[in-house]
Amino acid sequence: MAATDTIGARWTRLMNRVQARRASWARPATAFVSSPEPRTIGSFARGRQLCAGNFLFAGHLVQDPDARIWDVQSPDHAFGAELHGFAWLDDLAAVGDLPARQTAQAWVWDWIDRYGNGHGSGWTPDLTGRRLIRWINHALFLLRGQDKPTSDLFYRSLGQQTLFLGRRCEATQPGLPRFEALTGLIYAGLALEGMQGNVGPASVALSRECDTRISGDGLLPTRNPEELLEVFTLLSWAAAALSEAGRSPGDSHWLAIERIAPTLRTLRHADGALARFHGGGRGLEGRLDNALANSGVKGRAPDGLAMGYARLSTGRTSVIIDASPPPQGAASSNAHASTLAFELTSGRRPLIVNCGSGETFGADWRRAGRATPSHSTLVIAAESSARLGPPGPQEEWLVGGARNVPVQLSRASDGLRFEGGHDGYLTCFGLMHARTIEMTFDGRGIAGEDMMLALEDADKHRFDKALDATRLAGLKFQIHFHLHPEADAELDMGGQAVSVALRSGEIWVFRHDARAQITLEPSVYLEKGRLKPRATKQIVLSGHVMEYATRIRWSLAKAQDTPVSIRDLANGATSASDQD
């Protein structure tokens, strides 16, 4: 990391500590102006696990039934951040019984005793905003049965954190952290006695952040669907809180909500989950549909791309394709080399997936998850279509990725068609990757074609040079189709096809045109909230590029005896909170 970055980070931490200590000396806020309404959604299963002393955060499990949450030794910074953000309070409130409430009360007041004086890693603007939202949302749950001195401690701490946030909210990182800080400040300003002066400036700052970070088509620079959902949820919460208090959100605030909602509908698979691209996961179960419903925005994105993604959806089947260049610069710090990768979901069952973000499983898994082979797309010579930067401040940024990504969406004779290409392999090998995906109107069949093309004379010269380096053995290619862990696959038809059975009872059959070798190989499914990657399989088509144009055709279709409509009553995908 550069010295200036280090100095800036140290200065930010120092000012956070100074302002946290100043806030802790104040004696503000003794009551709520109005009774807050809970808006967050928790997990009953995770709440039960917390009550049992199983602390699963940021990919780490600490089991200690006798420990309070603040006695747990944090394995890393991410674990500690999840503790101090208090999103786990949603899970205890979802359980809602007496033991869960007593646990929540003990842990909240223990935090006040230990850290309320301005100490600890939780005094950052984004974590403070996240924490204030949870404390205010669940105030009635927390204050039930408490005496006046204990309640006063709670109100005082809320006020102190609000004072800190008012002084430091715009010093946090732009993007999601700043949205969290500003939403928390609006919540607290509206709810707490004597804090109303924070609402106007925070609302103006939130509108300004919307103008800066959200483009006209609901686009975040990171192109992370789950991050977009988090931002959308925060904006919806803030708008609802302002409206209920008789205040009007800024025009930019409303416009951002109206832009994001149609984009999220495009990024929503048939099972209600988000497409997993550029560091994002599927999202908490029900979170996306709840956020869309609460927003009141009914529109859908116009035909074309939404935040750089294309969607084909007919019948009970959805296909979502990364159809734009990867993010650039600082926005690419969590981005993936996934251009032209796709995911496919049938009804409630994911079928073709990307491996996902390995961030919670350590640096090696994080890097592996970002590489092109971890996505359902074509790979040439085991190289990613975009690469991580050299060691230094920009080490985690993507460099050299696709910049020209022509795309066309149209109607085929019996369905929908996507056509796209990218130049991510042009510099190294002189080859463009072109991909066509067609879906029948009933959603029962997918036909695909992947081409590797050297078009211009300069490209052909570059290809010839790369081919010579292999001693004319050819450039090896692989087309990956990663399967969801709950999809049961096996080779069929003498090894020339793969049958994939879903828990719904559907059978899908993968075939190809025999111009490549087909294999069924191990893969992993990287899922947030688990202790380790889930084992799964992938279909791989492999061969060698010897000419200026190489074409591979493949198809994925429901078996003929699979009913048109299946009543899918089997249990859904295993909860991400289950421990492996």
Coordinates of C-alpha atoms in Angstrom, one line a residue:
M1 CA 0.0 0.0 0.0
A2 CA 1.3 3.5 -0.8
A3 CA 2.5 5.7 1.9
T4 CA -0.2 8.3 1.2
D5 CA -2.9 5.6 1.5
T6 CA -1.4 4.5 4.8
I7 CA -1.3 8.1 6.1
G8 CA -4.8 8.8 5.0
A9 CA -6.2 5.6 6.6
R10 CA -4.3 6.3 9.8
W11 CA -5.7 9.9 9.9
T12 CA -9.2 8.6 9.3
R13 CA -8.9 6.1 12.2
L14 CA -7.5 8.8 14.4
M15 CA -10.3 11.2 13.7
N16 CA -12.9 8.5 14.2
R17 CA -11.4 7.8 17.7
V18 CA -11.3 11.5 18.6
Q19 CA -14.9 12.1 17.5
A20 CA -16.1 8.9 19.2
R21 CA -14.5 9.9 22.5
R22 CA -16.1 13.4 22.2
A23 CA -19.5 11.9 21.5
S24 CA -19.2 9.6 24.5
W25 CA -18.9 12.7 26.8
A26 CA -22.2 14.0 25.7
R27 CA -25.6 13.3 27.4
P28 CA -28.1 13.6 24.6
A29 CA -31.5 12.0 23.7
T30 CA -33.7 10.6 26.4
A31 CA -36.6 9.2 24.3
F32 CA -38.0 8.5 20.9
V33 CA -39.9 11.1 19.1
S34 CA -42.0 8.4 17.4
S35 CA -42.3 4.7 17.8
P36 CA -40.0 3.1 15.2
E37 CA -41.3 0.4 12.8
P38 CA -39.0 -2.6 12.2
R39 CA -38.0 -2.9 8.5
T40 CA -35.2 -5.4 8.5
I41 CA -35.6 -9.2 7.9
G42 CA -33.7 -11.8 9.9
S43 CA -33.2 -15.5 9.8
F44 CA -34.9 -17.7 12.4
A45 CA -32.4 -20.4 11.9
R46 CA -29.4 -18.1 12.5
G47 CA -31.1 -16.6 15.5
R48 CA -31.4 -20.1 17.0
Q49 CA -27.8 -20.7 16.3
L50 CA -26.7 -17.5 18.0
C51 CA -28.8 -18.4 21.1
A52 CA -27.0 -21.8 21.2
G53 CA -23.6 -20.0 21.2
N54 CA -22.7 -20.7 17.5
F55 CA -21.2 -17.5 16.1
L56 CA -20.9 -17.7 12.4
F57 CA -19.6 -14.5 10.8
A58 CA -17.5 -13.8 7.7
G59 CA -16.9 -17.5 7.1
H60 CA -15.7 -18.3 10.6
L61 CA -17.5 -20.4 13.2
V62 CA -16.8 -19.9 16.9
Q63 CA -18.7 -22.2 19.2
D64 CA -18.9 -21.3 22.8
P65 CA -22.4 -21.8 24.4
D66 CA -21.3 -20.0 27.6
A67 CA -19.8 -16.9 26.0
R68 CA -21.3 -13.5 25.4
I69 CA -20.8 -12.3 21.9
W70 CA -18.2 -9.7 23.0
D71 CA -16.1 -12.4 24.7
V72 CA -15.6 -14.1 21.4
Q73 CA -12.1 -13.6 19.9
S74 CA -12.5 -12.2 16.4
P75 CA -10.5 -14.3 13.9
D76 CA -10.2 -11.3 11.5
H77 CA -11.4 -7.8 10.9
A78 CA -14.4 -8.9 8.8
F79 CA -15.7 -11.0 11.7
G80 CA -15.4 -8.1 14.1
A81 CA -17.1 -5.8 11.7
E82 CA -20.1 -8.1 11.5
L83 CA -20.3 -8.2 15.3
H84 CA -20.2 -4.4 15.7
G85 CA -22.6 -3.8 12.8
F86 CA -25.4 -5.7 14.8
A87 CA -27.1 -7.1 11.7
W88 CA -27.3 -10.3 13.8
L89 CA -30.0 -8.5 15.9
D90 CA -32.4 -9.1 13.0
D91 CA -31.9 -12.8 13.5
L92 CA -32.6 -12.7 17.2
A93 CA -35.7 -10.6 16.6
A94 CA -36.8 -13.2 14.0
V95 CA -36.8 -15.8 16.8
G96 CA -38.6 -13.3 19.1
D97 CA -39.1 -15.5 22.2
L98 CA -38.0 -14.7 25.7
P99 CA -34.5 -16.4 25.6
A100 CA -33.8 -14.6 22.3
R101 CA -34.9 -11.2 23.7
Q102 CA -32.9 -11.7 26.9
T103 CA -29.8 -12.6 24.8
A104 CA -30.2 -9.5 22.6
Q105 CA -30.7 -7.3 25.6
A106 CA -27.6 -8.7 27.4
W107 CA -25.4 -8.3 24.3
V108 CA -26.6 -4.7 23.5
W109 CA -26.1 -3.4 27.0
D110 CA -22.8 -5.3 27.3
W111 CA -21.7 -3.4 24.1
I112 CA -22.7 -0.1 25.8
D113 CA -20.7 -1.0 28.9
R114 CA -17.6 -2.1 26.9
Y115 CA -17.6 0.2 23.9
G116 CA -20.0 3.0 24.6
N117 CA -17.2 5.2 25.8
G118 CA -15.9 5.6 22.3
H119 CA -13.5 2.6 22.3
G120 CA -13.4 -0.4 20.0
S121 CA -13.4 -1.1 16.3
G122 CA -17.1 -0.4 15.9
W123 CA -16.8 3.3 15.9
T124 CA -16.6 3.8 12.1
P125 CA -19.4 5.7 10.2
D126 CA -20.6 2.8 8.2
L127 CA -20.8 0.3 11.2
T128 CA -22.4 3.0 13.3
G129 CA -25.0 3.7 10.7
R130 CA -25.7 -0.1 10.4
R131 CA -25.9 -0.4 14.2
L132 CA -28.2 2.6 14.7
I133 CA -30.7 1.2 12.1
R134 CA -30.8 -2.1 14.0
W135 CA -31.1 -0.6 17.4
I136 CA -33.9 1.7 16.3
N137 CA -35.7 -1.0 14.3
H138 CA -35.7 -3.4 17.3
A139 CA -36.1 -0.8 20.1
L140 CA -39.4 -2.2 21.3
F141 CA -38.0 -5.7 21.3
L142 CA -34.9 -4.5 23.3
L143 CA -36.7 -2.2 25.8
R144 CA -39.4 -4.6 26.8
G145 CA -39.2 -5.2 30.5
Q146 CA -36.3 -2.8 31.1
D147 CA -36.4 -0.3 34.0
K148 CA -35.9 3.5 33.4
P149 CA -32.2 3.7 34.3
T150 CA -31.4 0.8 31.9
S151 CA -33.6 2.4 29.1
D152 CA -31.9 5.7 29.7
L153 CA -28.5 4.1 29.0
F154 CA -29.8 2.8 25.7
Y155 CA -31.2 6.2 24.6
R156 CA -28.0 8.0 25.7
S157 CA -25.9 5.6 23.7
L158 CA -28.1 6.1 20.6
G159 CA -27.7 9.8 21.0
Q160 CA -23.9 9.6 21.4
Q161 CA -23.6 7.4 18.3
T162 CA -25.8 9.9 16.4
L163 CA -23.6 12.8 17.3
F164 CA -20.5 10.8 16.2
L165 CA -22.2 9.9 12.9
G166 CA -23.2 13.5 12.2
R167 CA -19.6 14.6 12.5
R168 CA -18.1 11.7 10.5
C169 CA -20.6 10.2 8.1
E170 CA -19.1 11.9 5.0
A171 CA -15.6 10.8 6.0
T172 CA -16.4 7.2 5.2
Q173 CA -15.7 5.5 1.9
P174 CA -18.1 6.4 -1.0
G175 CA -20.6 3.8 -2.1
L176 CA -22.3 1.3 0.1
P177 CA -20.5 2.4 3.4
R178 CA -21.6 6.0 2.9
F179 CA -25.1 5.0 2.1
E180 CA -25.2 3.0 5.3
A181 CA -23.9 5.9 7.3
L182 CA -26.3 8.5 5.9
T183 CA -29.3 6.2 6.2
G184 CA -28.4 5.5 9.8
L185 CA -28.1 9.2 10.5
I186 CA -31.6 9.9 8.9
Y187 CA -33.1 7.1 11.0
A188 CA -31.6 8.4 14.2
G189 CA -32.4 12.1 13.4
L190 CA -36.1 11.2 12.8
A191 CA -36.5 8.9 15.8
L192 CA -34.5 10.5 18.6
E193 CA -35.4 13.5 20.7
G194 CA -33.2 16.5 19.9
M195 CA -31.5 15.0 16.8
Q196 CA -33.8 16.4 14.1
G197 CA -31.2 18.8 13.0
N198 CA -29.2 16.0 11.4
V199 CA -32.1 15.0 9.0
G200 CA -31.8 17.8 6.5
P201 CA -28.1 17.7 5.9
A202 CA -28.1 13.9 5.8
S203 CA -31.0 13.8 3.3
V204 CA -29.1 16.3 1.1
A205 CA -25.9 14.3 1.3
L206 CA -27.8 11.1 0.5
S207 CA -29.3 12.7 -2.7
R208 CA -25.8 13.9 -3.6
E209 CA -24.4 10.4 -3.2
C210 CA -27.2 9.1 -5.4
D211 CA -26.2 11.6 -8.1
T212 CA -22.5 10.6 -7.8
R213 CA -22.8 6.8 -7.5
I214 CA -25.9 5.8 -9.4
S215 CA -26.0 6.5 -13.1
G216 CA -29.1 7.1 -15.2
D217 CA -29.8 3.4 -15.8
G218 CA -29.5 2.3 -12.2
L219 CA -25.8 1.4 -12.6
L220 CA -23.3 1.0 -9.8
P221 CA -19.7 1.3 -10.9
T222 CA -18.9 -2.0 -9.2
R223 CA -21.7 -3.8 -11.2
N224 CA -22.2 -6.0 -8.1
P225 CA -25.9 -7.0 -8.0
E226 CA -26.0 -7.8 -4.3
E227 CA -24.4 -4.4 -3.5
L228 CA -27.1 -2.8 -5.7
L229 CA -29.7 -4.5 -3.6
E230 CA -28.2 -3.3 -0.4
V231 CA -28.1 0.3 -1.7
F232 CA -31.6 0.0 -2.9
T233 CA -32.8 -1.4 0.4
L234 CA -31.1 1.5 2.3
L235 CA -32.6 4.1 0.0
S236 CA -36.1 2.6 0.4
W237 CA -35.8 2.5 4.2
A238 CA -34.7 6.1 4.3
A239 CA -37.5 7.2 1.9
A240 CA -40.1 5.4 4.0
A241 CA -38.8 6.9 7.2
L242 CA -38.8 10.4 5.8
S243 CA -42.3 10.0 4.3
E244 CA -43.7 8.7 7.5
A245 CA -42.3 11.7 9.3
G246 CA -44.0 14.1 6.8
R247 CA -40.8 14.9 5.0
S248 CA -40.1 14.4 1.3
P249 CA -37.0 12.6 0.1
G250 CA -34.9 14.6 -2.4
D251 CA -35.6 14.3 -6.1
S252 CA -32.3 12.5 -6.7
H253 CA -33.2 10.0 -3.9
W254 CA -36.5 9.1 -5.5
L255 CA -35.0 8.9 -9.0
A256 CA -32.4 6.5 -7.8
I257 CA -35.0 4.2 -6.3
E258 CA -37.0 4.4 -9.6
R259 CA -33.9 3.6 -11.6
I260 CA -32.7 0.7 -9.5
A261 CA -35.9 -1.2 -9.1
P262 CA -36.3 -2.2 -12.8
T263 CA -32.6 -3.1 -12.9
L264 CA -33.0 -5.5 -9.9
R265 CA -35.9 -7.1 -11.6
T266 CA -33.7 -7.8 -14.6
L267 CA -31.1 -9.3 -12.2
R268 CA -33.6 -11.5 -10.5
H269 CA -33.6 -15.2 -11.3
A270 CA -36.8 -17.3 -11.6
D271 CA -36.3 -18.5 -8.0
G272 CA -36.3 -14.9 -6.6
A273 CA -32.5 -14.8 -6.1
L274 CA -29.9 -12.5 -7.6
A275 CA -27.5 -13.4 -10.3
R276 CA -24.1 -13.9 -8.7
F277 CA -21.5 -11.7 -10.5
H278 CA -18.7 -9.4 -9.5
G279 CA -18.4 -10.3 -5.8
G280 CA -22.2 -10.5 -5.2
G281 CA -24.2 -13.4 -3.8
R282 CA -27.8 -14.5 -4.1
G283 CA -28.9 -12.2 -1.4
L284 CA -30.8 -13.1 1.8
E285 CA -33.8 -15.2 1.1
G286 CA -36.9 -13.0 0.5
R287 CA -34.8 -9.8 0.7
L288 CA -35.1 -8.9 -3.0
D289 CA -38.8 -9.4 -3.4
N290 CA -39.5 -7.6 -0.1
A291 CA -37.4 -4.6 -1.2
L292 CA -39.1 -4.4 -4.6
A293 CA -42.5 -4.7 -3.0
N294 CA -41.9 -2.0 -0.4
S295 CA -40.4 0.4 -3.0
G296 CA -43.8 0.7 -4.8
V297 CA -42.0 0.9 -8.1
K298 CA -43.7 -1.5 -10.6
G299 CA -41.8 -0.8 -13.8
R300 CA -39.4 -3.1 -15.6
A301 CA -36.2 -2.3 -17.4
P302 CA -36.6 -1.6 -21.1
D303 CA -35.3 -4.0 -23.6
G304 CA -31.5 -4.1 -23.6
L305 CA -28.9 -4.3 -20.9
A306 CA -29.5 -3.5 -17.2
M307 CA -26.3 -2.6 -15.3
G308 CA -24.4 -4.4 -18.1
Y309 CA -26.4 -7.6 -17.9
A310 CA -28.7 -9.3 -20.4
R311 CA -31.7 -11.4 -19.4
L312 CA -33.5 -14.1 -21.3
S313 CA -36.7 -15.3 -19.5
T314 CA -39.5 -17.4 -20.8
G315 CA -41.7 -20.1 -19.2
R316 CA -40.2 -20.9 -15.8
T317 CA -36.6 -20.4 -17.0
S318 CA -34.2 -17.5 -16.6
V319 CA -30.8 -16.9 -18.1
I320 CA -28.7 -13.9 -17.0
I321 CA -25.5 -13.0 -18.9
D322 CA -22.6 -10.6 -18.0
A323 CA -22.7 -8.6 -21.2
S324 CA -20.4 -5.7 -20.6
P325 CA -16.8 -4.9 -19.8
P326 CA -15.7 -5.5 -16.2
P327 CA -15.5 -2.6 -13.8
Q328 CA -12.4 -0.4 -14.0
G329 CA -10.2 1.3 -11.5
A330 CA -11.1 1.3 -7.8
A331 CA -14.5 -0.1 -8.6
S332 CA -12.9 -3.3 -9.8
S333 CA -11.3 -4.2 -6.4
N334 CA -13.9 -7.0 -6.0
A335 CA -14.8 -7.5 -9.7
H336 CA -14.5 -10.8 -11.6
A337 CA -13.2 -11.7 -15.1
S338 CA -16.7 -12.9 -16.1
T339 CA -17.5 -11.3 -19.5
L340 CA -20.1 -13.4 -21.4
A341 CA -20.5 -15.8 -18.4
F342 CA -24.1 -16.8 -17.7
E343 CA -26.3 -18.4 -15.1
L344 CA -29.5 -20.4 -15.6
T345 CA -32.3 -21.1 -13.2
S346 CA -35.4 -23.3 -13.8
G347 CA -38.3 -22.5 -11.5
R348 CA -37.0 -22.6 -7.9
R349 CA -33.8 -24.5 -8.9
P350 CA -30.5 -23.0 -10.0
L351 CA -28.9 -25.1 -12.7
I352 CA -25.9 -23.3 -14.3
V353 CA -24.1 -21.0 -11.9
N354 CA -20.8 -19.2 -11.4
C355 CA -18.6 -20.3 -8.6
G356 CA -19.2 -17.0 -6.7
S357 CA -17.1 -14.9 -4.4
G358 CA -14.5 -16.7 -2.3
E359 CA -13.9 -13.6 -0.1
T360 CA -14.9 -15.2 3.1
F361 CA -12.7 -18.3 2.5
G362 CA -9.4 -16.5 2.4
A363 CA -7.1 -14.7 -0.2
D364 CA -6.5 -17.8 -2.3
W365 CA -10.2 -18.6 -2.7
R366 CA -11.0 -15.0 -3.3
R367 CA -8.5 -14.8 -6.2
A368 CA -9.7 -18.1 -7.6
G369 CA -13.3 -17.0 -7.6
R370 CA -12.5 -13.9 -9.6
A371 CA -10.7 -15.9 -12.4
T372 CA -12.5 -16.7 -15.7
P373 CA -12.4 -20.5 -15.2
S374 CA -14.6 -20.0 -12.1
H375 CA -17.4 -18.8 -14.4
S376 CA -19.7 -20.4 -16.9
T377 CA -17.9 -19.2 -20.0
L378 CA -15.0 -19.9 -22.4
V379 CA -11.3 -19.8 -21.3
I380 CA -8.4 -19.8 -23.7
A381 CA -5.0 -21.3 -22.7
A382 CA -6.1 -21.3 -19.0
E383 CA -5.9 -17.5 -19.0
S384 CA -8.5 -15.1 -17.6
S385 CA -10.1 -12.6 -19.9
A386 CA -9.0 -9.9 -17.3
R387 CA -6.2 -10.2 -14.8
L388 CA -5.3 -8.8 -11.4
G389 CA -3.0 -5.9 -11.2
P390 CA 0.7 -6.1 -10.2
P391 CA 1.7 -5.9 -6.5
G392 CA 1.1 -2.4 -5.0
P393 CA -1.9 -0.2 -4.2
Q394 CA -3.8 -1.5 -7.3
E395 CA -3.0 -5.2 -6.7
E396 CA -6.6 -6.1 -6.4
W397 CA -7.8 -4.1 -9.4
L398 CA -8.7 -5.8 -12.7
V399 CA -6.5 -4.9 -15.6
G400 CA -6.4 -5.8 -19.3
G401 CA -10.0 -7.0 -19.5
A402 CA -12.5 -6.8 -22.3
R403 CA -13.2 -3.3 -23.5
N404 CA -15.2 -3.9 -26.7
V405 CA -18.3 -6.0 -25.9
P406 CA -20.8 -5.7 -28.7
V407 CA -24.2 -7.2 -27.8
Q408 CA -27.5 -7.7 -29.6
L409 CA -30.8 -9.0 -28.1
S410 CA -33.4 -10.2 -30.6
R411 CA -36.2 -12.7 -31.3
A412 CA -35.4 -16.0 -32.9
S413 CA -37.8 -18.0 -35.0
D414 CA -39.0 -19.9 -31.9
G415 CA -37.7 -17.9 -29.0
L416 CA -35.3 -15.2 -27.7
R417 CA -31.7 -14.7 -28.8
F418 CA -28.6 -13.2 -27.2
E419 CA -25.5 -12.4 -29.3
G420 CA -22.4 -11.0 -27.9
G421 CA -18.6 -10.9 -28.1
H422 CA -15.6 -9.6 -26.3
D423 CA -11.9 -8.8 -27.0
G424 CA -10.5 -9.9 -23.7
Y425 CA -8.2 -12.4 -25.5
L426 CA -7.3 -10.2 -28.4
T427 CA -4.0 -8.8 -27.0
C428 CA -2.6 -12.2 -26.0
F429 CA -3.9 -14.5 -28.7
G430 CA -5.5 -12.4 -31.4
L431 CA -8.9 -14.0 -30.8
M432 CA -12.3 -12.6 -30.2
H433 CA -14.8 -14.7 -28.2
A434 CA -18.3 -14.6 -29.6
R435 CA -21.3 -16.3 -27.9
T436 CA -24.8 -16.8 -29.0
I437 CA -27.5 -18.2 -26.6
E438 CA -31.1 -18.9 -27.8
M439 CA -34.0 -19.8 -25.5
T440 CA -37.3 -21.3 -26.8
F441 CA -40.5 -19.5 -25.9
D442 CA -41.5 -22.3 -23.5
G443 CA -38.2 -22.1 -21.6
R444 CA -37.5 -25.8 -22.1
G445 CA -34.6 -25.5 -24.4
I446 CA -31.3 -23.5 -24.6
A447 CA -29.0 -23.6 -27.7
G448 CA -25.6 -22.0 -27.5
E449 CA -22.6 -21.4 -29.7
D450 CA -19.1 -20.2 -28.8
M451 CA -16.7 -19.0 -31.4
M452 CA -13.1 -18.0 -31.3
L453 CA -12.3 -15.6 -34.2
A454 CA -9.2 -13.9 -35.6
L455 CA -10.7 -11.2 -37.8
E456 CA -8.2 -8.5 -38.7
D457 CA -4.7 -9.1 -40.3
A458 CA -3.0 -7.9 -37.1
D459 CA -5.1 -10.3 -35.1
K460 CA -4.3 -13.2 -37.4
H461 CA -0.6 -12.4 -37.1
R462 CA -0.9 -12.4 -33.3
F463 CA -2.7 -15.7 -33.4
D464 CA -0.1 -17.2 -35.7
K465 CA 2.6 -16.1 -33.2
A466 CA 0.7 -17.7 -30.3
L467 CA 0.1 -20.9 -32.3
D468 CA 3.8 -21.1 -33.1
A469 CA 4.6 -20.9 -29.4
T470 CA 2.7 -24.2 -29.0
R471 CA 4.7 -25.8 -31.7
L472 CA 1.5 -26.0 -33.7
A473 CA -0.2 -28.1 -31.1
G474 CA -3.0 -25.5 -30.9
L475 CA -4.3 -23.2 -28.2
K476 CA -6.2 -25.1 -25.7
F477 CA -9.7 -23.9 -24.8
Q478 CA -12.3 -24.9 -22.2
I479 CA -15.9 -23.9 -22.0
H480 CA -17.1 -24.3 -18.4
F481 CA -20.7 -24.9 -17.2
H482 CA -20.6 -24.9 -13.4
L483 CA -23.5 -26.7 -11.8
H484 CA -25.3 -25.9 -8.6
P485 CA -24.4 -28.3 -5.8
E486 CA -28.0 -29.6 -5.7
A487 CA -28.0 -30.5 -9.3
D488 CA -27.2 -34.2 -9.7
A489 CA -25.2 -34.8 -13.0
E490 CA -23.9 -37.9 -14.7
L491 CA -22.5 -38.7 -18.2
D492 CA -25.0 -40.2 -20.5
M493 CA -25.3 -41.5 -24.1
G494 CA -22.0 -43.2 -24.1
G495 CA -20.2 -40.2 -22.6
Q496 CA -21.5 -37.8 -25.3
A497 CA -24.1 -36.0 -23.1
V498 CA -24.7 -35.1 -19.5
S499 CA -28.0 -35.6 -17.7
V500 CA -28.7 -33.2 -14.9
A501 CA -31.5 -34.0 -12.3
L502 CA -32.9 -31.2 -10.2
R503 CA -34.6 -31.7 -6.8
S504 CA -37.8 -30.5 -8.4
G505 CA -37.8 -33.7 -10.5
E506 CA -36.8 -31.9 -13.7
I507 CA -34.2 -33.6 -16.0
W508 CA -32.1 -31.4 -18.2
V509 CA -29.8 -32.9 -20.9
F510 CA -26.6 -31.2 -22.1
R511 CA -25.4 -32.1 -25.6
H512 CA -22.7 -30.7 -28.0
D513 CA -21.7 -31.0 -31.6
A514 CA -18.8 -33.4 -31.1
R515 CA -16.2 -30.8 -32.0
A516 CA -14.9 -30.8 -28.5
Q517 CA -14.3 -33.4 -25.7
I518 CA -16.9 -33.4 -23.0
T519 CA -16.0 -34.2 -19.4
L520 CA -17.7 -34.0 -16.0
E521 CA -15.2 -32.5 -13.5
P522 CA -15.2 -31.3 -9.9
S523 CA -16.0 -27.7 -9.1
V524 CA -16.9 -25.6 -6.1
Y525 CA -19.7 -23.4 -5.1
L526 CA -18.5 -20.4 -3.0
E527 CA -21.3 -19.3 -0.8
K528 CA -21.3 -16.5 1.8
G529 CA -22.2 -17.7 5.3
R530 CA -20.6 -21.1 5.0
L531 CA -17.4 -22.4 6.6
K532 CA -16.0 -23.9 3.5
P533 CA -16.7 -24.1 -0.3
R534 CA -19.4 -26.6 -1.3
A535 CA -18.3 -29.4 -3.6
T536 CA -20.2 -29.6 -6.9
K537 CA -19.5 -30.5 -10.6
Q538 CA -19.0 -28.7 -13.9
I539 CA -19.5 -29.7 -17.5
V540 CA -16.4 -28.9 -19.5
L541 CA -16.0 -28.8 -23.3
S542 CA -12.4 -28.7 -24.3
G543 CA -10.3 -28.8 -27.4
H544 CA -7.6 -26.8 -29.3
V545 CA -7.8 -23.8 -31.6
M546 CA -5.9 -24.4 -34.8
E547 CA -7.6 -22.0 -37.2
Y548 CA -8.7 -18.4 -37.5
A549 CA -12.3 -19.5 -36.8
T550 CA -13.4 -22.2 -34.4
R551 CA -17.0 -22.9 -33.5
I552 CA -18.5 -25.1 -30.8
R553 CA -22.2 -25.7 -30.5
W554 CA -24.0 -27.0 -27.4
S555 CA -27.5 -27.3 -26.1
L556 CA -29.3 -27.7 -22.8
A557 CA -32.9 -28.9 -22.8
K558 CA -35.4 -30.6 -20.6
A559 CA -35.9 -34.3 -21.2
Q560 CA -39.0 -35.0 -23.3
D561 CA -40.7 -36.8 -20.4
T562 CA -40.2 -33.9 -18.0
P563 CA -43.7 -32.4 -17.5
V564 CA -44.5 -28.9 -18.6
S565 CA -45.4 -27.9 -15.1
I566 CA -43.9 -29.4 -11.9
R567 CA -45.3 -28.8 -8.5
D568 CA -42.0 -28.2 -6.7
L569 CA -42.7 -29.0 -3.1
A570 CA -39.2 -30.3 -2.1
N571 CA -37.3 -28.3 0.4
G572 CA -35.5 -25.3 -1.0
A573 CA -31.8 -24.9 -1.3
T574 CA -30.0 -25.5 1.9
S575 CA -29.7 -22.4 4.0
A576 CA -26.5 -20.5 3.7
S577 CA -26.4 -20.4 7.5
D578 CA -26.1 -24.2 7.7
Q579 CA -22.7 -25.2 9.0
D580 CA -20.6 -27.5 6.9

